[in-house]
JSON list of C-alpha atoms in Angstrom, two decimals:
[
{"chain": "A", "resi": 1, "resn": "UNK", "atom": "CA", "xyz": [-18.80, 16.46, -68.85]},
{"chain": "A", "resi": 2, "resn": "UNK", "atom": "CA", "xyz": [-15.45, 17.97, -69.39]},
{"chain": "A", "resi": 3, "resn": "UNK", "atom": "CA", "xyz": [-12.73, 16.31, -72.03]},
{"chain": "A", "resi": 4, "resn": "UNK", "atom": "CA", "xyz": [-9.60, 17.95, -74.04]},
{"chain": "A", "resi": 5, "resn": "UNK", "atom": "CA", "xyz": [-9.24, 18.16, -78.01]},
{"chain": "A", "resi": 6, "resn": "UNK", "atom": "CA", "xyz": [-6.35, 15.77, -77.45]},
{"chain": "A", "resi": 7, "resn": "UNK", "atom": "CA", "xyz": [-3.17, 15.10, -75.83]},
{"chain": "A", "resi": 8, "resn": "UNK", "atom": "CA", "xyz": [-0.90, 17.61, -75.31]},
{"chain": "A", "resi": 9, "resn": "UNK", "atom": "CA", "xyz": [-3.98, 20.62, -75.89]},
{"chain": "A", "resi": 10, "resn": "UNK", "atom": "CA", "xyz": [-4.62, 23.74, -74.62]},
{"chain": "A", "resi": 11, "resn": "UNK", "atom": "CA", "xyz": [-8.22, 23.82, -75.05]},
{"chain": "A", "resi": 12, "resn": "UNK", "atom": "CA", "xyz": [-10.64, 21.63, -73.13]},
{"chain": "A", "resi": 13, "resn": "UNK", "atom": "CA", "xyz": [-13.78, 21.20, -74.20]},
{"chain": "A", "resi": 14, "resn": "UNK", "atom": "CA", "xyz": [-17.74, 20.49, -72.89]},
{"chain": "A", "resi": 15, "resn": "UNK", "atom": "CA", "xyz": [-20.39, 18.42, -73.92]},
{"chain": "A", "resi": 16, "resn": "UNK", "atom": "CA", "xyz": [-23.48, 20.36, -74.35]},
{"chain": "A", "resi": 17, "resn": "UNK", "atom": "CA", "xyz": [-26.59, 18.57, -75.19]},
{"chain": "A", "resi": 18, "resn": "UNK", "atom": "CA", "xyz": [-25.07, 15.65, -77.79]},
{"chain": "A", "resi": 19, "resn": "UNK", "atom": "CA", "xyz": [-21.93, 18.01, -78.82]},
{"chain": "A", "resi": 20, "resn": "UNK", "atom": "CA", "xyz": [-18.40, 18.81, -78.23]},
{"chain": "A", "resi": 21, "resn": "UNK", "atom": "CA", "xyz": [-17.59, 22.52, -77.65]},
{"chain": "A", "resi": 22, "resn": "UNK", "atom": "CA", "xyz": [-14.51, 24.55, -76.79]},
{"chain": "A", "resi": 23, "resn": "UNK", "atom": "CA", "xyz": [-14.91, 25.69, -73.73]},
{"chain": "A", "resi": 24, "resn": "UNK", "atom": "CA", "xyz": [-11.32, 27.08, -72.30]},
{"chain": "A", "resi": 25, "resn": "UNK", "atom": "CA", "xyz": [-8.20, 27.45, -73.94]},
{"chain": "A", "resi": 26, "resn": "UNK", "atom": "CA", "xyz": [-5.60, 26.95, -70.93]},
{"chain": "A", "resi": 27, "resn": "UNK", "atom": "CA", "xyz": [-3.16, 29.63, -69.99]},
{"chain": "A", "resi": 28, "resn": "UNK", "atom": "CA", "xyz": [1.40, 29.43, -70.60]},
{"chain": "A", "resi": 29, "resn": "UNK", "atom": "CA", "xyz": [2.73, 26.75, -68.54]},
{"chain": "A", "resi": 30, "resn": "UNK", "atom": "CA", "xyz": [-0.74, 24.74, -68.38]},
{"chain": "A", "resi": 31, "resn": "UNK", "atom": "CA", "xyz": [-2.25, 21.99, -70.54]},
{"chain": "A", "resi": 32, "resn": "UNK", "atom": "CA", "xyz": [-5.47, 20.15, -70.72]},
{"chain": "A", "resi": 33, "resn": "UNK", "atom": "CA", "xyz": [-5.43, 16.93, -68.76]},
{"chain": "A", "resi": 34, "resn": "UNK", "atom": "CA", "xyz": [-6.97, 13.77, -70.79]},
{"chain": "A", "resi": 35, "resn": "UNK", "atom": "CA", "xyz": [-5.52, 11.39, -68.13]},
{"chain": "A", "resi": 36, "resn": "UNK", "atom": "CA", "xyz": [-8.72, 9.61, -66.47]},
{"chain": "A", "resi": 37, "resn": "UNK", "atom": "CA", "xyz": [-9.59, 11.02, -63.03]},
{"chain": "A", "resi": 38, "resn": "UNK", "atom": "CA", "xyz": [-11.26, 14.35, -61.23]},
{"chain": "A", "resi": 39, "resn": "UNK", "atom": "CA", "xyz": [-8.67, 16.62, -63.61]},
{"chain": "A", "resi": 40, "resn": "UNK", "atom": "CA", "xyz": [-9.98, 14.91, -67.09]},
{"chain": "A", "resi": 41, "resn": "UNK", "atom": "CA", "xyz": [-11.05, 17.76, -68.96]},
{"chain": "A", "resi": 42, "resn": "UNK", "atom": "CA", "xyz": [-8.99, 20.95, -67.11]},
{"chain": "A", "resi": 43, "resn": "UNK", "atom": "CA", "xyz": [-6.59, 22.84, -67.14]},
{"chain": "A", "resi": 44, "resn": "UNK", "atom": "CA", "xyz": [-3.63, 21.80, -65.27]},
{"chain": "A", "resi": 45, "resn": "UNK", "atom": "CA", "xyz": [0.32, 23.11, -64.63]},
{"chain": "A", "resi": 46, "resn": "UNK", "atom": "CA", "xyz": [2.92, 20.86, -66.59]},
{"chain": "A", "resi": 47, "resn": "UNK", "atom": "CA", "xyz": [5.02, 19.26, -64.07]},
{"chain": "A", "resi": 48, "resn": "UNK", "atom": "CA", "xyz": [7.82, 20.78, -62.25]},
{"chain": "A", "resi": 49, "resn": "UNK", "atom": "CA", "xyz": [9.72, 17.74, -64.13]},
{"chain": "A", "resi": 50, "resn": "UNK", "atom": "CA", "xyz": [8.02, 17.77, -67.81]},
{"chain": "A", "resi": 51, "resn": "UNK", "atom": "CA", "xyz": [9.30, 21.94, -68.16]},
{"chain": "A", "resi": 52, "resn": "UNK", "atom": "CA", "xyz": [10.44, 22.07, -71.66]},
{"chain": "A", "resi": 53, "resn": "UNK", "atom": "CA", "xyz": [9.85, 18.56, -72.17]},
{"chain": "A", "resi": 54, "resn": "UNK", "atom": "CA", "xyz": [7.90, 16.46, -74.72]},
{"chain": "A", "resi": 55, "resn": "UNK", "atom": "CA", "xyz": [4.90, 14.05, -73.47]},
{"chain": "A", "resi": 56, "resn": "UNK", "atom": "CA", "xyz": [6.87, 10.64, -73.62]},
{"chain": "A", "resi": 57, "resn": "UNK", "atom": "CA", "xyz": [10.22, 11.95, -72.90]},
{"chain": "A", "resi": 58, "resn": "UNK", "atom": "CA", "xyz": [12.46, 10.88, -69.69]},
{"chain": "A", "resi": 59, "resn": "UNK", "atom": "CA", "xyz": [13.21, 13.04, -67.35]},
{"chain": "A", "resi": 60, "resn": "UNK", "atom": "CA", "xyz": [15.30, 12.28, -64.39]},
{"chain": "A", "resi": 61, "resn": "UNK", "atom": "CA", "xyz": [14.61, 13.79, -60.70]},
{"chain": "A", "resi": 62, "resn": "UNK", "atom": "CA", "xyz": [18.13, 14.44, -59.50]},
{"chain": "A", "resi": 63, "resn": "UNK", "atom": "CA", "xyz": [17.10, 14.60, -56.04]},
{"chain": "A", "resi": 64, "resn": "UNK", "atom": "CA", "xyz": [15.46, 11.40, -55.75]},
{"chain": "A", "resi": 65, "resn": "UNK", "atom": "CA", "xyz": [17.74, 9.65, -58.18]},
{"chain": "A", "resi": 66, "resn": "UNK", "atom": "CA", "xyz": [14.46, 8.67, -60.17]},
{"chain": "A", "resi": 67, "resn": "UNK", "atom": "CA", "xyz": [13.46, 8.21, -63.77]},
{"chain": "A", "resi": 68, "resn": "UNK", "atom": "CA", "xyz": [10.16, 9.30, -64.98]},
{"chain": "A", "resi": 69, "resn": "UNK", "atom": "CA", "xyz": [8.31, 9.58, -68.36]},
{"chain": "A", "resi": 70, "resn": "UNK", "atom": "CA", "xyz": [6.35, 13.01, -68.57]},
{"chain": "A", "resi": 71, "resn": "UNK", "atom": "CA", "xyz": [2.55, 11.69, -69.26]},
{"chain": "A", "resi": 72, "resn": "UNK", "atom": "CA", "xyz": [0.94, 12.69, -72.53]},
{"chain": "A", "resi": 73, "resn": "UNK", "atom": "CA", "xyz": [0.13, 15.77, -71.76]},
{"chain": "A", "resi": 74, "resn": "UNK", "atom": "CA", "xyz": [2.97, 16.68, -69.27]},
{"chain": "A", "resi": 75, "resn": "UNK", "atom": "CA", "xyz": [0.86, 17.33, -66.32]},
{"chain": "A", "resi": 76, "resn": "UNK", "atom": "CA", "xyz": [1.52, 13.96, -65.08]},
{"chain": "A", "resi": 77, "resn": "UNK", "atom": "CA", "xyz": [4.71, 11.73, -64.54]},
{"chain": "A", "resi": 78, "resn": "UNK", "atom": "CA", "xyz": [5.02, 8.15, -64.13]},
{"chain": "A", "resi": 79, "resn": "UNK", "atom": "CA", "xyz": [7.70, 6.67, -62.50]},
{"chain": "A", "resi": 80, "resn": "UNK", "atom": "CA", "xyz": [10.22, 4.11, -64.12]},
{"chain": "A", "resi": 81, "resn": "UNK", "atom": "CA", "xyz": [12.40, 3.76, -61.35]},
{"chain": "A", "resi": 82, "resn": "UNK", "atom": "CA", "xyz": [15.85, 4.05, -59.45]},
{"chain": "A", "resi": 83, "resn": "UNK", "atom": "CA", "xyz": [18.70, 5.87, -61.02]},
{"chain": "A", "resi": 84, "resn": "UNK", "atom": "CA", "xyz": [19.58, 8.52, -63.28]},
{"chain": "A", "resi": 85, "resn": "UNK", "atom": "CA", "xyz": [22.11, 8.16, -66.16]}
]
């Protein structure tokens, strides 16, 4: 079972036996990802989007005209909707 030290980490960590270990630290331009689903626990590229960004800030996708707020670790998005200011 894979998991990361937190949000917005660069090391992920394993379970072994009944304990929590480091097991990678991820490389520039990556981040653990603690959002449920098959990349819990790796290392992941921040989003095209989230570059230079915060986890919580919005960020605007010019060609789309759409809002997003980078995830909590910046590897995901989620959308917020139409329009850019």
């Amino acid at each position: 079972m894979l998991a990361c030290a937190g949000n917005y980490q660069k090391l992920t960590l394993v379970c072994s036996g009944s304990a929590w270990q480091v097991n990678l630290t991820c490389t520039v331009g990556q981040f653990c990802d603690s959002t449920p689903g098959p990349n819990a626990g790796i290392c992941v590229p921040t989003d095209p989007l989230c570059v230079g960004h915060q986890p919580g800030d919005t960020v605007c996708d010019f060609s789309s005209c759409t809002t997003f707020t980078c995830g909590p670790d910046t590897v995901t998005i989620i959308p917020l909707g139409a329009g850019c200011n």
